[in-house]
Coordinates of C-alpha atoms and ligand atoms in Angstrom, one line a residue:
M1349 CA -32.1 -41.1 -44.7
K1350 CA -34.1 -43.3 -47.0
K1351 CA -30.9 -44.9 -48.1
D1352 CA -30.1 -45.8 -44.5
D1353 CA -33.6 -47.3 -44.2
V1354 CA -32.9 -49.5 -47.2
L1355 CA -29.7 -50.6 -45.6
R1356 CA -31.4 -51.4 -42.3
L1357 CA -34.0 -53.6 -44.1
L1358 CA -31.3 -55.4 -46.0
R1359 CA -29.4 -56.0 -42.8
S1360 CA -32.4 -57.3 -40.9
S1361 CA -33.6 -59.7 -43.6
R1362 CA -33.7 -63.3 -42.3
S1363 CA -33.0 -65.0 -45.7
G1364 CA -30.6 -62.2 -46.6
Y1365 CA -32.8 -61.3 -49.6
V1366 CA -35.3 -58.5 -49.8
S1367 CA -37.3 -57.9 -53.0
G1368 CA -37.4 -54.5 -54.6
A1369 CA -41.1 -54.5 -54.3
A1370 CA -41.0 -55.3 -50.5
L1371 CA -38.3 -52.6 -50.0
G1372 CA -40.4 -50.0 -51.9
A1373 CA -43.6 -51.0 -50.0
A1374 CA -41.9 -50.7 -46.7
M1375 CA -40.4 -47.4 -47.5
G1376 CA -43.3 -46.0 -49.5
F1377 CA -41.4 -45.4 -52.7
S1378 CA -41.1 -46.9 -56.2
R1379 CA -38.8 -49.7 -57.3
T1380 CA -36.9 -47.2 -59.4
A1381 CA -36.3 -45.2 -56.2
V1382 CA -35.2 -48.4 -54.4
W1383 CA -32.8 -49.1 -57.3
K1384 CA -31.3 -45.6 -57.0
H1385 CA -30.7 -46.0 -53.3
I1386 CA -29.1 -49.4 -54.0
K1387 CA -26.7 -47.7 -56.5
T1388 CA -25.8 -45.0 -54.0
L1389 CA -25.0 -47.6 -51.4
E1390 CA -22.8 -49.5 -53.9
R1391 CA -21.0 -46.2 -54.7
E1392 CA -20.3 -45.9 -50.9
G1393 CA -18.6 -49.3 -50.9
Y1394 CA -21.5 -51.7 -50.1
A1395 CA -21.6 -54.9 -52.2
I1396 CA -25.2 -55.7 -53.0
E1397 CA -26.1 -58.8 -55.0
A1398 CA -29.3 -58.6 -57.2
V1399 CA -30.9 -61.9 -58.0
P1400 CA -33.9 -61.7 -60.3
S1401 CA -36.5 -63.8 -58.5
K1402 CA -35.3 -63.1 -55.0
G1403 CA -34.3 -59.5 -54.8
Y1404 CA -31.4 -57.7 -53.2
R1405 CA -28.8 -59.1 -50.7
L1406 CA -26.1 -57.3 -48.8
T1407 CA -22.9 -59.2 -49.2
S1408 CA -20.3 -56.9 -47.6
S1409 CA -20.1 -53.4 -46.0
P1410 CA -17.3 -50.8 -46.5
D1411 CA -14.9 -50.1 -43.6
V1412 CA -16.3 -46.6 -43.0
I1413 CA -18.2 -45.4 -40.0
I1414 CA -21.7 -44.2 -40.6
A1415 CA -23.1 -42.1 -37.9
G1416 CA -26.6 -43.4 -38.5
E1417 CA -25.4 -47.0 -38.1
V1418 CA -23.5 -46.2 -34.9
K1419 CA -26.7 -44.8 -33.5
Q1420 CA -28.8 -47.9 -34.4
G1421 CA -29.2 -49.9 -31.2
L1422 CA -27.1 -47.5 -29.1
G1423 CA -28.9 -47.5 -25.8
T1424 CA -26.8 -44.7 -24.2
K1425 CA -28.3 -42.0 -22.0
I1426 CA -25.8 -39.2 -22.5
I1427 CA -22.9 -40.2 -24.8
G1428 CA -23.7 -40.1 -28.5
K1429 CA -27.0 -38.1 -28.3
E1430 CA -25.4 -36.1 -31.1
I1431 CA -22.9 -37.9 -33.4
L1432 CA -20.9 -35.9 -36.0
H1433 CA -18.8 -37.8 -38.6
Y1434 CA -16.2 -36.3 -40.9
A1435 CA -14.0 -37.9 -43.6
E1436 CA -11.0 -35.7 -42.5
V1437 CA -10.4 -33.0 -39.9
A1438 CA -7.3 -31.5 -38.4
S1439 CA -8.1 -32.9 -35.0
T1440 CA -11.4 -34.2 -33.6
N1441 CA -10.4 -32.7 -30.2
T1442 CA -9.9 -29.2 -31.6
L1443 CA -13.2 -29.4 -33.5
A1444 CA -15.0 -30.8 -30.4
M1445 CA -13.5 -28.0 -28.2
D1446 CA -14.8 -25.5 -30.8
L1447 CA -18.3 -27.0 -30.9
A1448 CA -18.4 -27.2 -27.1
R1449 CA -17.5 -23.5 -26.9
K1450 CA -20.5 -22.9 -29.3
G1451 CA -22.8 -24.9 -27.0
A1452 CA -22.6 -28.5 -28.2
V1453 CA -24.6 -30.7 -25.7
D1454 CA -23.1 -33.0 -23.1
G1455 CA -22.2 -36.3 -24.8
T1456 CA -21.7 -34.9 -28.3
V1457 CA -19.4 -37.3 -30.3
V1458 CA -17.1 -36.2 -33.1
I1459 CA -15.6 -38.9 -35.3
A1460 CA -13.2 -38.6 -38.2
E1461 CA -11.8 -41.2 -40.6
T1462 CA -8.4 -39.5 -40.7
Q1463 CA -6.8 -36.4 -39.0
T1464 CA -4.2 -34.1 -40.5
G1465 CA -3.1 -32.7 -37.2
G1466 CA -3.9 -35.3 -34.6
K1467 CA -2.8 -34.3 -31.1
G1468 CA -1.1 -36.6 -28.6
R1469 CA -0.3 -36.1 -24.9
L1470 CA 2.6 -33.8 -23.8
G1471 CA 2.5 -31.8 -27.0
R1472 CA 3.2 -34.7 -29.3
T1473 CA 1.4 -35.5 -32.6
W1474 CA -0.9 -38.5 -33.1
S1475 CA -0.4 -40.1 -36.4
S1476 CA -3.9 -40.7 -37.8
P1477 CA -4.0 -42.8 -41.0
A1478 CA -7.2 -44.4 -42.3
G1479 CA -8.6 -47.6 -40.6
N1480 CA -8.5 -46.5 -37.0
L1481 CA -10.9 -44.8 -34.6
Y1482 CA -10.4 -41.0 -33.9
V1483 CA -13.2 -39.9 -31.5
S1484 CA -13.7 -36.9 -29.3
V1485 CA -16.5 -36.6 -26.7
V1486 CA -17.8 -33.3 -25.3
L1487 CA -18.6 -33.7 -21.5
R1488 CA -20.1 -31.1 -19.2
P1489 CA -19.7 -32.7 -15.7
A1490 CA -20.9 -30.7 -12.7
V1491 CA -18.0 -31.6 -10.6
P1492 CA -15.1 -29.6 -9.0
I1493 CA -12.1 -28.9 -11.2
S1494 CA -9.9 -31.1 -9.0
K1495 CA -11.9 -34.1 -10.2
S1496 CA -11.0 -33.5 -13.9
P1497 CA -8.0 -35.8 -14.0
L1498 CA -10.3 -38.6 -13.0
I1499 CA -12.2 -38.1 -16.3
T1500 CA -9.1 -39.2 -18.2
L1501 CA -8.8 -42.3 -16.0
M1502 CA -12.6 -42.9 -16.5
G1503 CA -12.0 -42.8 -20.3
A1504 CA -9.2 -45.3 -20.0
V1505 CA -11.3 -47.7 -18.0
A1506 CA -14.1 -47.4 -20.6
V1507 CA -11.8 -48.0 -23.5
A1508 CA -10.0 -50.9 -21.9
S1509 CA -13.3 -52.5 -20.9
G1510 CA -14.7 -51.9 -24.4
I1511 CA -11.8 -53.5 -26.1
R1512 CA -12.0 -56.5 -23.7
R1513 CA -15.7 -56.8 -24.4
Q1514 CA -15.7 -56.4 -28.2
C1515 CA -12.4 -58.2 -29.1
G1516 CA -11.9 -60.5 -26.1
L1517 CA -8.4 -59.1 -25.6
P1518 CA -6.7 -58.5 -22.2
A1519 CA -6.3 -54.8 -22.6
G1520 CA -4.5 -53.1 -19.7
I1521 CA -3.9 -49.5 -18.7
K1522 CA -0.5 -47.9 -18.3
W1523 CA -0.6 -44.8 -16.1
P1524 CA -2.3 -42.5 -16.8
N1525 CA -4.2 -43.6 -19.8
D1526 CA -2.3 -45.6 -22.4
I1527 CA -4.1 -48.8 -23.3
L1528 CA -1.7 -51.6 -23.9
L1529 CA -1.9 -55.1 -25.4
S1530 CA 1.1 -57.3 -24.4
G1531 CA 3.1 -54.2 -23.5
K1532 CA 2.4 -52.4 -26.8
K1533 CA 0.2 -49.3 -27.1
V1534 CA -3.1 -49.8 -28.9
S1535 CA -4.9 -46.7 -27.8
G1536 CA -4.2 -43.3 -26.2
L1537 CA -6.5 -40.6 -24.7
L1538 CA -6.1 -36.9 -24.6
T1539 CA -8.3 -34.7 -22.4
E1540 CA -8.7 -31.0 -22.9
M1541 CA -10.6 -28.7 -20.7
S1542 CA -12.1 -25.2 -20.6
A1543 CA -12.8 -23.9 -17.1
E1544 CA -13.5 -20.9 -14.9
P1545 CA -11.7 -20.6 -11.6
D1546 CA -14.3 -22.7 -9.8
R1547 CA -16.2 -24.5 -12.5
I1548 CA -15.6 -26.8 -15.5
R1549 CA -17.1 -25.3 -18.6
H1550 CA -16.5 -28.4 -20.7
I1551 CA -14.1 -31.2 -21.2
V1552 CA -13.2 -33.0 -24.4
L1553 CA -12.1 -36.6 -24.1
G1554 CA -10.2 -37.6 -27.2
I1555 CA -9.7 -41.3 -27.9
G1556 CA -7.5 -42.7 -30.6
V1557 CA -7.6 -46.5 -31.1
N1558 CA -5.3 -48.4 -33.5
V1559 CA -7.8 -50.7 -35.2
N1560 CA -7.2 -51.8 -38.8
M1561 CA -4.5 -49.4 -40.0
D1562 CA -1.5 -50.6 -41.9
S1563 CA 1.2 -50.1 -39.3
R1564 CA 3.7 -49.2 -42.0
A1565 CA 2.1 -45.8 -42.0
L1566 CA 3.7 -45.1 -38.6
Q1567 CA 7.2 -43.8 -37.9
P1568 CA 9.5 -46.8 -37.1
E1569 CA 10.1 -45.7 -33.5
V1570 CA 6.3 -45.4 -32.9
R1571 CA 5.7 -48.6 -34.7
R1572 CA 8.0 -50.6 -32.5
M1573 CA 6.0 -49.7 -29.4
S1574 CA 2.5 -50.0 -30.9
T1575 CA 0.1 -52.5 -32.1
T1576 CA -3.4 -52.7 -33.6
L1577 CA -6.5 -54.6 -32.6
A1578 CA -6.6 -56.3 -36.1
A1579 CA -3.0 -57.5 -35.5
A1580 CA -4.0 -58.9 -32.1
V1581 CA -7.1 -60.8 -33.3
E1582 CA -5.5 -61.6 -36.7
K1583 CA -8.4 -60.3 -38.8
P1584 CA -10.0 -56.9 -39.5
V1585 CA -12.1 -55.5 -36.7
D1586 CA -15.6 -54.0 -37.3
R1587 CA -15.0 -50.4 -36.3
T1588 CA -18.7 -49.5 -36.2
A1589 CA -19.4 -52.2 -33.7
L1590 CA -16.3 -51.4 -31.7
L1591 CA -17.3 -47.7 -31.6
R1592 CA -20.8 -48.6 -30.4
T1593 CA -19.3 -50.7 -27.6
L1594 CA -16.8 -47.9 -26.6
L1595 CA -19.6 -45.3 -26.4
T1596 CA -21.8 -47.7 -24.4
E1597 CA -18.9 -48.3 -21.9
L1598 CA -18.2 -44.6 -21.8
D1599 CA -21.8 -43.8 -21.0
L1600 CA -21.8 -46.4 -18.2
W1601 CA -18.5 -45.2 -16.7
Y1602 CA -19.4 -41.5 -17.0
H1603 CA -22.6 -42.2 -14.9
R1604 CA -20.5 -44.1 -12.4
F1605 CA -18.0 -41.2 -12.3
L1606 CA -20.8 -38.7 -11.6
Q1607 CA -22.4 -40.8 -8.9
N1608 CA -19.3 -42.2 -7.1
D1609 CA -15.9 -41.5 -8.5
A1610 CA -14.2 -44.0 -6.1
E1611 CA -15.7 -46.8 -8.4
V1612 CA -13.7 -45.4 -11.3
L1613 CA -10.5 -45.4 -9.4
A1614 CA -11.1 -49.0 -8.2
A1615 CA -11.8 -50.1 -11.8
W1616 CA -8.7 -48.3 -13.0
K1617 CA -6.6 -50.1 -10.4
E1618 CA -8.1 -53.4 -11.4
L1619 CA -7.2 -52.8 -15.1
N1620 CA -3.8 -51.1 -14.6
V1621 CA -0.5 -52.7 -15.5
T1622 CA 1.7 -50.1 -13.8
L1623 CA 1.3 -50.4 -10.0
G1624 CA 3.7 -52.7 -8.2
H1625 CA 6.4 -52.2 -10.9
R1626 CA 9.6 -50.2 -10.9
V1627 CA 9.0 -47.4 -13.4
A1628 CA 10.8 -44.4 -15.0
V1629 CA 8.7 -41.3 -15.5
S1630 CA 9.7 -38.7 -18.0
G1631 CA 8.2 -35.9 -20.0
G1632 CA 6.8 -34.1 -16.9
S1633 CA 8.7 -31.7 -14.8
A1634 CA 11.6 -34.0 -13.9
K1635 CA 12.8 -37.5 -14.7
L1636 CA 12.1 -39.9 -11.9
E1637 CA 12.6 -43.5 -11.1
G1638 CA 11.0 -45.6 -8.4
L1639 CA 8.3 -48.1 -7.4
A1640 CA 4.8 -47.2 -8.7
R1641 CA 2.9 -47.5 -5.4
G1642 CA -0.5 -46.2 -6.1
V1643 CA -2.8 -43.5 -7.5
D1644 CA -4.3 -40.8 -5.3
A1645 CA -7.9 -39.6 -5.3
E1646 CA -7.0 -37.0 -8.1
G1647 CA -5.4 -39.6 -10.4
R1648 CA -1.7 -38.7 -9.6
L1649 CA 0.8 -41.5 -9.6
I1650 CA 2.4 -42.2 -6.2
L1651 CA 6.0 -43.1 -6.7
K1652 CA 8.3 -44.5 -3.9
L1653 CA 11.8 -43.2 -4.8
D1654 CA 15.0 -45.1 -3.9
D1655 CA 15.6 -42.9 -0.8
G1656 CA 12.2 -44.0 0.5
T1657 CA 10.3 -40.7 -0.1
L1658 CA 7.0 -40.7 -1.7
R1659 CA 6.3 -38.4 -4.7
Q1660 CA 3.1 -37.6 -6.5
V1661 CA 3.4 -37.2 -10.2
A1662 CA 0.6 -35.4 -12.2
A1663 CA 1.8 -35.9 -15.7
G1664 CA 4.5 -37.8 -17.6
D1665 CA 5.3 -40.9 -19.6
V1666 CA 5.9 -44.1 -17.8
T1667 CA 8.3 -46.8 -18.8
I1668 CA 7.8 -50.0 -17.0
M1669 CA 11.1 -51.5 -16.1
K1670 CA 10.6 -55.3 -16.4
G1671 CA 12.1 -57.5 -13.7
K1672 CA 13.1 -54.7 -11.4
T1673 CA 10.8 -54.2 -8.4
Ligands
BTN2430 C1 -1.7 -40.0 -26.5 O1 -0.7 -39.3 -26.6 O2 -1.6 -41.1 -26.1 C2 -3.0 -39.4 -26.7 C3 -3.5 -39.6 -28.1 C4 -4.9 -39.1 -28.3 C5 -5.3 -39.2 -29.8 C6 -6.8 -38.8 -30.0 S1 -7.3 -39.2 -31.6 C7 -8.8 -38.4 -31.3 C8 -8.5 -37.2 -30.6 N1 -8.1 -36.1 -31.5 C9 -6.8 -35.7 -31.3 O3 -6.3 -34.8 -32.0 N2 -6.3 -36.5 -30.4 C10 -7.2 -37.4 -29.8

């Protein structure tokens, strides 16, 4: 923790420089101890300049997420009360489900730099190279099970809003919860739940965001349909700041969901890029084509088929058919 304190002081220095003596005095340890912490930070990828008469100055930070840094200035009420960070896991969702079963508190966040068995929707895999965000959040909402699909929509609203706020990009939602930038996928969400017949035990909301990865790490067919935030803004994106914004939005939207879920649905409709378009839906029980008319109170897509009948679809993959309404 001392090392994190040194980092905090270096970051908050107005001139950029902090003398070894000042660091030691603020922390209550010797200049040798300060020097050791500086060396540890350097090994972790921080570049720290040492100028004899001025002291130390942080010149660059590594692109790794540090749980302590995410927590700094995070004013959330529920989300991120507990943050666990791993270099590599099989799947943050699997780990979070396991932790939830063992009693992890509402709002526990699990982050990994890479996943070896990342899970996507409809039984697919989620390719998880370094440079992106892989986050799972444990939620314990006291709501009926029928409301659980709205949690996924709530997550999509939070992620799209977070990307808009942090990167200034016009992120949109494709039903149910793909986040798109100019028609290409930049983020996906996977919700898993443990429930009793009449009660949700816990839900894990898993979020994968393509941030700074080298897209060549993706399979060509996935690569064609996806993008990264860095590609959209044409420079690397600060993942720690982005994560903090996403957790803040999630906290806000989770509260709104608990108080009045109609607000979530209204925001989802506002951000969606599906409704009003002719779409093909596959991957669920049957392949369907029709006009995406709306979303019902349980988050199902309402399709108007060509024979005029209305169908509610609970799961599937949507392809938006451009120019055909
Ligand atoms: C999708 O198919 O669009 C959903 C992708 C969800 C990926 C995230 S990454 C963090 C969390 N852990 C997983 O194994 N999956 C989710």
